[in-house]
C-alpha cells in the first residue's frame, strides 16, 4: 500500500488568462478556462496564445490548465473542434473538459479528458462507464449528497478522479438537462448561450388557480458554499474541489480561491494523508471573506440532505450582507446606524416592496459614535433612490469599497521553498538550489578565489547575498556554505551565479513537469447502462451517435437542439421542488395528524410574462419537471451551429437499413 499522500486539487475558474494567473497566485492547483470557441460561455473566450502563456506560468508551480470544450457540437463543428483541440494541446493545456461524446470518436492528441458536469453524472454506473470509456476525471452533479458522492467514489475506485463543485452559482436544473432557454429563445444552454430564464420572476398556482407565490424568483437558487463540508467531501473521495465562476471578475476569483486555499491548508496541517496537488505556498495579503464578493446567499444545496431554504426567491441580485438600519432620511442623504466601518464608494441596497434598490455612497461622514455603533451620513449618487425610503429600513452592503481596493492591488505571492548550498570546487564555486519537490539545479563560477580580509564579515555577506531571491518564485529556507574558508567574492559575481542557478532551476522544473496523457478506453467497449436514449442524452452529431451505438445503445433520439421535439416535454429537470419549498410536499405531510393523505403531488402551474409551464412532480426520485413546448418559429429554424452548413443533418434513432 502506498504511503504517499493523496493529492487534492483546488480548481479555480478564469474568464481571462490574467485572472487565471491570479487564481494560481492565490492558491489554485489548477485553472479551467475557455478557448476561442465551444467553451459553454459565449462571453468568456480566450485566444490559444493567451492560454499558452497561462499554461507556461502555471507549470512553473506544477499547476494544471484545463480548457473547456463542453458544448454539444453540430456536425459542421466537429472538424473545427478537432483542430482546436490540437492547438490547445500544442499550447500546453493539460486536459479538456468535454460534454459531447462525439469528441471521443475524433482523432485526438494524447490529451487527458474530463467529463463535464454537463454529462449529468448522478449514478455510480454512469460514472464508472465514463471512467472505463477514457475519462480521467469526472465532474459530479451538484445535487448529490455527500453519501451519494462516497458511493460513486467507491464504485469508480482508482479508475478516475472525482471532482465536485464547492462554491459559486447554482443552475437550478441538473446540468445538461435544461432546455427552457432554447425552447423560449433558441439560445441553447448546452451550447453555452443560456438566457437564464431561471432568474426571472414567476407566479406559482395550484390546479384550482389559487396563487401560492406571486412574482417571486422561484427557480433562482442561492449560491453554493461547501466551506463547512470540505473534510467530509475529502473523506467521501473527492480529490478535485471546483469553484464556479468563468464569468466572475478578478476580485471574486482572488477572494474565493484564497478562502478555500486557507481552509484546505488548515485541513492538510492535521492530515498527513492529504497534500496539495501543486507546488508552492500562497501568502495572502488580505482576509478572504466569501460574503464580500457576489453571491445570492449561501447554501450547501443537497450535500447534507434536502433543505427548505435553498432558493433566492426574493432577488437574483447580489444583496450583500446586512449593514445596519436607516435612522434618518432627508431629500439628499440618509443616516445609517451600523457596527461596521463605512467608506466613500460603498454599495448599499434595500428592499422597496418586491424590488431591490441599490445606491452608491458618494460621500460618507461620521455623525456620532456610541457603544460600538456608529451613525454615518450617506450622500448617494442618485438622489431619486431616496424616494419612499423610510426610517427603520434594514440596509445591506454589496460593495465594500475599502476592501475591494485591496484586491485591485497585488494581493498575493506564491513561492516555492528552496534550499541553497554554495560549495568550493577546484576552479571556483558551485551554487546548488534544491526545491521542495526535490528538483535541483546548479551553476558554477570559474574564478580564482582570494581569502577574505575580514572572515566574519565575509561569511555574513555571503549569506545575505545568497538570500536575495527578490521577485522570483522561490523562497530560501536554508543556506549552507560548504567552503574551506571565507573567500572574498565580488557581489557582482555572486549575483550572476545566483541568477544563473535560479534560471536553471526554473528550466529544470518545467522539464520535470510531466503532462498527464489520455487514458485508454477499455476494450471491448463497455456497455452503456441503458439501451435507449431520449433527447436528454444531448446527441447532436453522428459521432456522438456512433459512440453510444458502439457501447450497446439501441435507440438514440436526437438532442433537443435538433428540433425534433414538437410536443410538450421536460424543458427543465431539477432536484429543487416548489412543493417542498412551500410545505406542500406529500412527504412533509407524512405522519402529521389531520394532514397526512390530504396533500397530493398534483401538477402546478408556473407563469412568467407570456410563458406558462406545467410542473410535474416525480416523488420517487424526488424531482420536479418543468413541462413546455418549443416555440414554433424556433422549431422550424435550422439547428444552431457556429459553422455554416449547407444541408440540415438527418438524425436516425436506429441504424438505417
XYZ file of C-alpha atoms in Angstrom:
657
model
C 0.000 0.000 0.000
C 1.321 3.447 -0.967
C 2.273 5.768 1.862
C 2.212 8.827 -0.381
C -0.488 11.370 0.494
C -3.493 11.798 -1.786
C -3.152 14.921 -3.911
C -6.079 17.305 -3.567
C -6.730 19.809 -6.324
C -8.266 23.237 -5.757
C -9.693 24.093 -9.189
C -10.444 27.761 -9.906
C -12.226 29.473 -12.832
C -10.764 32.071 -15.166
C -12.657 34.344 -17.522
C -9.304 35.552 -18.879
C -5.700 34.387 -18.768
C -4.850 37.313 -16.491
C -7.476 36.135 -13.986
C -6.061 32.629 -14.322
C -2.633 33.865 -13.212
C -4.202 35.476 -10.161
C -6.025 32.241 -9.326
C -2.702 30.401 -9.273
C -1.001 33.083 -7.185
C -3.871 32.889 -4.685
C -3.546 29.151 -4.248
C -5.237 27.283 -7.107
C -3.740 23.923 -8.049
C -5.481 24.065 -11.420
C -7.433 26.563 -13.524
C -10.168 25.943 -16.076
C -10.598 28.426 -18.903
C -12.466 28.740 -22.177
C -10.726 28.781 -25.544
C -11.798 30.766 -28.607
C -14.933 28.641 -29.152
C -17.033 25.677 -27.956
C -16.424 26.607 -24.300
C -20.027 26.855 -22.989
C -19.572 30.545 -22.109
C -20.065 32.837 -25.108
C -18.582 35.844 -23.338
C -15.570 34.138 -21.763
C -13.418 33.251 -24.767
C -9.618 33.389 -24.902
C -7.059 33.048 -27.664
C -4.887 29.960 -27.816
C -1.827 32.221 -27.490
C -3.102 33.642 -24.183
C -3.833 30.149 -22.886
C -0.303 29.056 -23.872
C 1.182 31.847 -21.755
C -1.056 30.866 -18.840
C -0.003 27.215 -19.144
C 3.672 28.219 -19.090
C 3.066 30.264 -15.937
C 1.079 27.502 -14.253
C 3.614 24.784 -14.981
C 6.270 26.696 -13.041
C 4.235 25.718 -9.981
C 3.277 22.319 -11.422
C -0.286 23.623 -11.535
C -2.522 22.488 -14.389
C -4.608 24.224 -17.033
C -7.886 22.712 -18.236
C -9.600 24.020 -21.362
C -13.378 23.866 -21.536
C -14.731 22.368 -24.739
C -18.033 21.438 -23.195
C -20.759 22.348 -25.639
C -22.632 19.826 -27.732
C -21.333 20.039 -31.289
C -23.216 20.270 -34.555
C -21.920 18.018 -37.344
C -20.349 21.030 -39.064
C -18.379 21.862 -35.908
C -16.627 18.516 -35.403
C -13.627 19.200 -37.630
C -13.065 22.775 -36.319
C -13.285 21.352 -32.789
C -10.694 18.692 -33.615
C -8.302 21.324 -34.989
C -8.818 23.493 -31.898
C -8.045 20.543 -29.610
C -4.698 20.056 -31.359
C -3.935 23.754 -30.988
C -4.755 23.647 -27.283
C -2.588 20.576 -26.820
C 0.348 22.281 -28.550
C -0.260 25.306 -26.297
C 0.441 23.149 -23.238
C -3.120 22.591 -21.995
C -3.203 19.651 -19.576
C -6.772 18.420 -20.048
C -10.044 19.065 -21.865
C -13.390 19.310 -20.087
C -15.959 17.895 -22.521
C -19.661 17.088 -22.716
C -20.116 15.787 -26.258
C -19.250 12.083 -26.568
C -18.572 12.653 -30.251
C -15.222 14.153 -29.233
C -14.066 10.717 -28.079
C -14.566 9.454 -31.630
C -12.316 12.131 -33.142
C -8.641 11.712 -33.996
C -7.211 13.427 -30.916
C -3.783 14.203 -29.480
C -2.930 12.262 -26.288
C -4.599 14.843 -24.039
C -6.384 13.923 -20.817
C -10.193 14.087 -20.939
C -12.502 15.181 -18.118
C -16.259 14.572 -18.156
C -18.072 17.883 -17.670
C -20.840 18.355 -15.138
C -22.995 18.761 -18.272
C -22.687 14.965 -18.644
C -25.165 14.708 -15.739
C -23.242 12.196 -13.641
C -25.576 11.114 -10.840
C -25.172 7.347 -10.566
C -22.255 5.017 -9.815
C -22.996 3.090 -13.003
C -22.758 6.123 -15.288
C -19.636 7.358 -13.510
C -17.906 4.003 -13.929
C -18.964 3.822 -17.572
C -17.350 7.195 -18.309
C -14.204 6.209 -16.410
C -13.951 2.973 -18.394
C -14.563 4.866 -21.647
C -11.463 7.046 -21.370
C -12.249 9.867 -18.911
C -9.654 10.549 -16.219
C -11.714 12.977 -14.139
C -15.470 13.145 -13.521
C -17.360 16.288 -12.523
C -20.285 15.003 -10.484
C -23.742 16.583 -10.394
C -24.077 19.378 -7.845
C -27.291 17.839 -6.480
C -25.622 14.773 -4.954
C -25.422 14.247 -1.214
C -22.065 13.547 0.367
C -23.163 9.951 0.897
C -24.014 9.605 -2.808
C -20.619 11.075 -3.678
C -18.995 8.459 -1.465
C -20.914 5.653 -3.186
C -19.816 6.862 -6.614
C -16.212 7.289 -5.487
C -16.094 3.763 -4.077
C -17.674 2.319 -7.217
C -15.270 4.154 -9.535
C -12.221 3.403 -7.387
C -8.870 4.428 -8.844
C -10.156 4.478 -12.418
C -10.938 8.230 -12.318
C -10.566 11.300 -10.120
C -13.773 12.604 -8.528
C -14.445 16.333 -8.955
C -17.168 18.265 -7.112
C -18.355 21.884 -7.121
C -17.723 23.545 -3.755
C -18.645 27.169 -4.465
C -20.478 29.517 -6.808
C -23.706 29.983 -8.722
C -26.097 27.045 -8.951
C -28.089 26.100 -12.034
C -31.486 25.036 -10.767
C -31.619 22.203 -13.313
C -29.449 19.144 -13.407
C -26.580 20.289 -15.628
C -27.215 19.285 -19.225
C -30.922 18.762 -18.524
C -32.193 22.304 -19.103
C -33.808 23.297 -22.402
C -36.078 26.135 -21.308
C -33.755 28.770 -22.777
C -33.715 27.092 -26.180
C -37.475 26.490 -26.109
C -38.158 30.184 -25.443
C -35.398 31.978 -27.335
C -33.444 29.488 -29.450
C -30.416 30.086 -27.225
C -29.113 26.735 -26.034
C -27.628 26.253 -22.575
C -25.935 23.109 -23.846
C -24.184 25.292 -26.391
C -23.099 27.986 -23.959
C -25.777 30.587 -24.642
C -28.246 30.277 -21.765
C -30.794 33.114 -21.442
C -31.072 32.446 -17.671
C -34.826 32.050 -17.550
C -34.321 30.643 -14.043
C -33.522 34.135 -12.732
C -36.881 35.606 -13.846
C -39.863 36.250 -11.529
C -42.646 33.636 -11.664
C -46.123 33.203 -10.236
C -46.993 29.740 -8.912
C -50.585 28.495 -8.795
C -52.201 25.177 -7.978
C -54.667 23.360 -10.241
C -57.588 25.359 -8.877
C -55.890 28.638 -9.786
C -55.094 29.592 -6.205
C -51.902 31.636 -6.034
C -49.148 30.009 -3.960
C -46.442 32.580 -4.738
C -46.689 35.819 -6.707
C -43.876 37.292 -8.811
C -41.097 35.504 -6.948
C -37.816 34.251 -8.415
C -38.926 30.691 -7.813
C -36.271 28.991 -9.941
C -33.361 31.090 -8.673
C -31.074 29.264 -6.266
C -28.803 30.669 -3.616
C -25.103 30.186 -4.276
C -23.234 27.016 -3.413
C -20.906 27.192 -0.388
C -19.338 23.986 0.923
C -16.905 25.665 3.337
C -18.125 23.592 6.280
C -18.232 20.327 4.320
C -14.699 20.171 2.904
C -13.400 17.498 5.267
C -16.482 15.343 4.695
C -16.149 15.683 0.916
C -12.489 14.679 1.079
C -13.414 11.696 3.226
C -16.038 10.787 0.611
C -13.326 10.554 -2.035
C -13.433 13.958 -3.740
C -9.967 14.919 -4.965
C -10.752 17.942 -7.128
C -12.666 20.786 -5.470
C -14.128 23.125 -8.052
C -15.069 26.783 -7.805
C -17.721 28.004 -10.265
C -17.304 31.361 -11.973
C -15.927 31.746 -15.502
C -17.973 34.944 -15.793
C -16.766 36.341 -12.455
C -14.320 39.218 -12.044
C -10.796 39.059 -10.673
C -11.815 40.147 -7.146
C -14.193 37.190 -6.852
C -11.558 34.722 -8.069
C -8.892 36.110 -5.747
C -11.201 36.121 -2.738
C -12.838 32.724 -3.151
C -9.651 30.924 -4.215
C -7.749 32.325 -1.234
C -10.640 31.437 1.084
C -10.619 27.764 0.117
C -6.825 27.626 -0.068
C -6.652 28.624 3.587
C -9.385 26.191 4.621
C -7.685 23.318 2.809
C -4.269 24.153 4.237
C -5.789 24.008 7.728
C -7.111 20.521 6.940
C -3.790 19.381 5.459
C -1.962 20.554 8.578
C -3.974 17.955 10.510
C -3.988 15.240 7.827
C -0.750 13.622 6.672
C -2.748 11.555 4.158
C -3.629 14.657 2.104
C -1.484 17.182 0.248
C -1.973 19.957 -2.328
C -1.699 18.934 -5.975
C 0.754 21.673 -6.943
C 3.863 23.362 -5.583
C 4.419 26.477 -3.536
C 2.732 28.356 -0.736
C 0.497 31.373 -1.242
C 0.971 34.362 1.015
C -2.361 36.216 1.021
C -2.251 39.956 1.762
C -5.932 40.344 2.723
C -8.502 38.494 4.790
C -10.645 36.388 2.435
C -14.389 36.610 3.010
C -16.895 34.928 0.645
C -19.620 37.354 1.761
C -17.710 40.297 0.288
C -17.993 39.271 -3.363
C -21.006 38.423 -5.499
C -23.405 35.816 -4.149
C -27.157 35.333 -3.813
C -27.000 33.991 -0.283
C -25.361 30.717 0.675
C -26.473 27.101 0.754
C -24.746 23.731 0.789
C -27.576 22.673 -1.554
C -28.224 18.921 -1.163
C -24.798 17.934 0.219
C -26.243 17.271 3.677
C -29.799 16.493 2.545
C -32.812 18.450 1.341
C -33.440 21.860 2.926
C -36.301 24.333 2.516
C -34.152 27.462 2.234
C -32.070 26.791 -0.885
C -33.863 29.364 -3.052
C -33.078 33.047 -3.568
C -36.746 33.790 -4.226
C -36.708 37.499 -3.350
C -33.974 38.550 -5.780
C -31.354 37.008 -8.075
C -29.107 40.008 -7.452
C -26.213 40.377 -5.023
C -27.926 41.848 -1.990
C -24.755 41.630 0.081
C -24.507 41.321 3.830
C -26.591 43.122 6.481
C -25.063 46.500 7.265
C -27.415 48.392 9.560
C -30.627 50.393 9.831
C -31.799 53.703 8.401
C -32.250 56.166 11.288
C -32.948 59.348 9.271
C -33.791 60.364 5.688
C -33.631 63.808 4.082
C -34.042 64.978 0.497
C -30.330 64.494 -0.268
C -28.967 61.996 2.296
C -29.712 59.119 4.630
C -28.268 58.245 8.034
C -27.303 54.629 8.753
C -26.586 53.153 12.180
C -24.107 50.264 11.943
C -21.348 48.440 13.788
C -19.302 48.208 10.562
C -16.864 50.763 9.148
C -18.111 52.531 6.015
C -16.288 54.476 3.314
C -16.903 56.543 0.199
C -17.879 54.369 -2.751
C -19.677 51.678 -0.753
C -22.586 49.956 -2.487
C -25.783 49.905 -0.403
C -29.174 48.378 -1.098
C -32.554 47.834 0.500
C -35.900 46.264 -0.373
C -38.659 48.507 -1.693
C -41.711 46.241 -1.811
C -40.531 43.401 -4.091
C -37.650 45.304 -5.656
C -34.022 45.550 -4.581
C -32.957 49.201 -4.757
C -29.240 49.914 -4.926
C -27.267 53.089 -4.442
C -23.626 54.092 -4.313
C -22.390 56.206 -1.442
C -20.664 59.222 -2.953
C -19.669 60.537 0.463
C -19.795 59.007 3.928
C -19.466 61.097 7.084
C -19.397 60.008 10.731
C -22.134 61.782 12.705
C -21.792 60.125 16.092
C -20.468 57.039 17.851
C -21.883 55.311 20.895
C -21.259 51.908 22.478
C -19.710 50.310 19.412
C -22.295 51.688 16.992
C -21.629 54.462 14.503
C -24.139 56.640 12.670
C -22.985 57.630 9.179
C -24.486 60.282 6.935
C -24.528 58.933 3.375
C -24.976 61.095 0.277
C -25.954 58.794 -2.614
C -25.005 59.137 -6.264
C -28.672 59.172 -7.294
C -31.000 61.171 -5.050
C -34.043 59.517 -6.621
C -33.192 56.312 -4.755
C -34.209 58.049 -1.517
C -37.831 58.421 -2.596
C -40.030 56.283 -0.369
C -37.156 55.203 1.894
C -38.336 55.080 5.492
C -36.688 55.195 8.895
C -36.264 51.681 10.255
C -35.488 50.098 6.879
C -32.739 47.489 7.034
C -29.897 48.060 4.577
C -27.223 45.740 3.235
C -23.844 46.390 1.669
C -22.944 44.610 -1.555
C -19.786 46.582 -2.227
C -17.206 47.263 0.470
C -15.128 49.836 -1.377
C -12.172 49.850 1.002
C -11.982 46.059 0.990
C -12.224 45.876 -2.811
C -9.437 48.411 -3.248
C -7.095 45.979 -1.525
C -7.934 43.341 -4.123
C -7.234 45.664 -7.038
C -3.608 45.809 -5.895
C -1.188 42.844 -5.824
C -2.852 40.742 -3.134
C -0.848 37.504 -3.007
C 2.556 35.975 -3.635
C 3.252 32.315 -4.276
C 6.696 30.945 -3.553
C 8.341 27.543 -3.631
C 10.697 26.682 -0.777
C 14.297 26.225 -1.868
C 17.479 25.113 -0.104
C 20.734 26.825 -1.067
C 24.223 25.320 -0.969
C 27.427 27.088 -2.001
C 30.340 24.684 -2.411
C 34.001 25.087 -3.236
C 35.290 23.321 -6.346
C 38.837 23.160 -7.751
C 38.369 26.125 -10.106
C 35.909 28.240 -8.143
C 32.407 27.815 -6.682
C 29.220 25.854 -7.388
C 25.819 27.051 -6.243
C 23.177 24.304 -5.946
C 19.481 25.000 -5.444
C 17.070 22.226 -4.398
C 13.359 22.969 -4.213
C 10.570 21.450 -2.117
C 9.832 18.916 -4.874
C 13.400 17.614 -4.791
C 14.324 19.228 -8.119
C 17.880 20.565 -8.237
C 19.933 22.830 -10.469
C 23.493 24.117 -10.226
C 25.624 26.901 -11.635
C 29.417 27.216 -11.444
C 31.636 30.255 -11.090
C 35.086 29.637 -12.542
C 37.172 32.246 -10.806
C 40.348 32.369 -8.750
C 39.429 32.970 -5.118
C 41.174 35.162 -2.613
C 40.875 34.798 1.186
C 38.724 37.474 2.785
C 40.438 40.012 4.996
C 37.539 40.022 7.468
C 36.286 36.409 7.719
C 33.312 37.180 9.982
C 32.038 39.898 7.672
C 32.650 37.716 4.590
C 30.539 34.826 5.952
C 27.696 37.252 6.745
C 27.924 38.953 3.350
C 27.798 35.617 1.527
C 24.641 34.567 3.378
C 22.949 37.921 2.798
C 23.700 37.942 -0.927
C 22.623 34.344 -1.448
C 19.317 35.021 0.302
C 18.317 37.700 -2.228
C 15.761 35.861 -4.347
C 13.783 39.046 -4.979
C 10.865 38.718 -7.383
C 11.489 35.075 -8.217
C 9.077 32.246 -7.377
C 11.484 30.816 -4.799
C 11.857 31.422 -1.063
C 15.180 30.332 0.544
C 14.743 28.166 3.649
C 18.344 27.339 4.479
C 21.723 28.495 3.214
C 24.680 26.150 3.575
C 28.222 27.417 2.966
C 30.359 24.355 2.207
C 33.643 26.251 1.894
C 37.125 25.562 3.223
C 37.442 29.167 4.375
C 35.882 32.587 3.972
C 36.579 33.836 0.470
C 36.267 37.288 -0.966
C 33.731 37.068 -3.787
C 32.649 40.233 -5.627
C 28.922 40.901 -5.197
C 28.511 41.134 -8.988
C 29.948 37.626 -9.445
C 27.792 36.164 -6.697
C 24.644 37.829 -8.063
C 25.322 36.469 -11.548
C 25.886 32.989 -10.107
C 22.612 33.148 -8.185
C 20.641 34.375 -11.206
C 22.029 31.591 -13.372
C 21.186 28.934 -10.766
C 17.632 30.281 -10.412
C 17.132 30.299 -14.183
C 18.366 26.713 -14.426
C 16.088 25.622 -11.581
C 13.092 27.170 -13.351
C 14.035 25.290 -16.527
C 14.503 22.082 -14.551
C 11.035 22.481 -13.004
C 9.411 22.902 -16.405
C 11.327 19.885 -17.720
C 10.291 17.821 -14.694
C 6.599 18.602 -15.265
C 5.042 15.559 -16.904
C 1.763 16.305 -18.608
C -0.845 13.587 -17.992
C -1.888 11.711 -21.103
C -5.237 10.453 -22.300
C -6.364 7.274 -20.636
C -7.150 4.396 -22.948
C -10.737 3.195 -23.010
C -11.362 -0.405 -22.052
C -11.641 -2.888 -24.907
C -14.000 -4.257 -25.931
C -16.157 -1.159 -25.315
C -18.054 -1.363 -22.045
C -21.860 -1.285 -22.356
C -23.717 1.904 -21.523
C -26.074 1.431 -18.536
C -29.167 1.994 -20.734
C -30.322 0.622 -24.091
C -32.465 3.618 -25.024
C -31.574 7.313 -25.005
C -34.036 10.192 -25.317
C -33.285 13.791 -26.251
C -31.971 14.162 -22.684
C -28.715 12.466 -23.756
C -27.898 15.513 -25.935
C -26.761 13.557 -29.005
C -26.237 16.274 -31.620
C -23.884 14.735 -34.213
C -23.145 11.451 -35.943
C -20.012 10.749 -33.915
C -21.903 11.024 -30.629
C -24.493 8.639 -32.101
C -21.619 6.340 -33.153
C -20.136 6.433 -29.646
C -23.340 5.335 -27.930
C -24.118 2.756 -30.612
C -20.635 1.268 -30.123
C -21.417 0.977 -26.418
C -24.575 -1.016 -26.964
C -27.322 1.618 -27.074
C -30.031 0.502 -29.492
C -32.379 3.514 -29.728
C -30.936 7.043 -29.775
C -33.049 10.182 -30.042
C -31.573 13.431 -31.329
C -30.747 16.293 -28.997
C -33.435 18.868 -28.204
C -31.450 21.376 -30.284
C -32.035 19.181 -33.375
C -35.651 20.453 -33.366
C -37.359 17.088 -33.407
C -39.336 17.505 -30.151
C -42.506 19.293 -31.264
C -44.724 18.393 -28.301
C -44.676 19.148 -24.607
C -41.628 17.645 -22.895
C -39.489 18.306 -19.834
C -37.658 21.535 -20.632
C -36.083 21.505 -17.182
C -35.466 18.702 -14.693
C -34.481 19.775 -11.213
C -33.973 18.442 -7.704
C -35.433 21.717 -6.440
C -39.094 21.164 -5.589
C -41.517 24.049 -5.188
C -43.996 21.838 -3.376
C -41.344 21.197 -0.751
C -40.371 24.885 -0.594
C -43.963 25.855 0.262
C -44.701 22.896 2.560
C -46.977 21.237 0.009
C -44.997 18.010 -0.344
C -46.761 14.705 0.486
C -43.597 13.522 2.208
C -43.688 16.519 4.540
C -47.270 15.652 5.464
C -46.423 12.041 6.232
C -47.151 11.281 9.877
C -48.803 14.669 10.536
C -52.234 14.112 12.056
C -55.046 15.725 10.091
C -52.783 16.465 7.108
C -51.389 13.093 6.063
C -53.097 11.864 2.914
C -54.646 15.256 2.162
C -51.691 16.591 0.168
C -51.010 15.032 -3.206
C -48.285 15.676 -5.744
C -50.688 17.133 -8.303
C -49.285 19.293 -11.126
C -48.931 23.037 -10.587
C -48.668 25.995 -12.964
C -45.672 28.308 -13.299
C -46.089 31.573 -15.198
C -43.707 34.384 -16.156
C -44.959 37.075 -18.508
C -46.415 35.286 -21.539
C -44.717 31.976 -20.723
C -46.702 29.267 -18.930
C -45.345 25.906 -17.785
C -46.801 22.875 -16.079
C -44.887 21.489 -13.112
C -44.930 17.727 -12.681
C -43.541 16.076 -9.575
C -41.735 12.740 -9.576
C -41.800 11.764 -5.911
C -39.796 8.550 -6.099
C -36.559 10.234 -7.317
C -37.710 13.486 -5.660
C -37.545 15.615 -8.827
C -39.553 18.402 -10.413
C -40.129 18.575 -14.176
C -40.909 21.875 -15.874
C -43.012 20.938 -18.907
C -43.226 23.078 -22.020
C -43.116 23.278 -25.812
C -40.551 24.754 -28.153
C -41.865 27.881 -29.873
C -42.976 27.212 -33.433
C -40.567 29.630 -35.113
C -37.652 28.056 -33.250
C -38.817 24.541 -34.103
C -38.892 25.453 -37.803
C -35.474 27.167 -37.760
C -32.196 25.340 -38.586
C -30.492 23.637 -35.622
C -27.870 26.006 -34.159
C -24.253 25.872 -35.309
C -21.302 28.273 -35.183
C -20.143 26.898 -38.532
C -22.267 27.498 -41.664
C -23.622 24.333 -43.227
C -25.499 23.713 -46.467
C -27.959 20.990 -45.508
C -29.622 20.003 -42.245
C -28.228 16.938 -40.528
C -30.540 13.931 -40.544
C -30.721 12.025 -37.251
C -31.621 8.354 -37.014
C -32.829 6.807 -33.772
C -31.751 3.407 -35.031
C -29.173 2.309 -37.560
C -30.756 2.934 -41.010
C -31.102 -0.056 -43.298
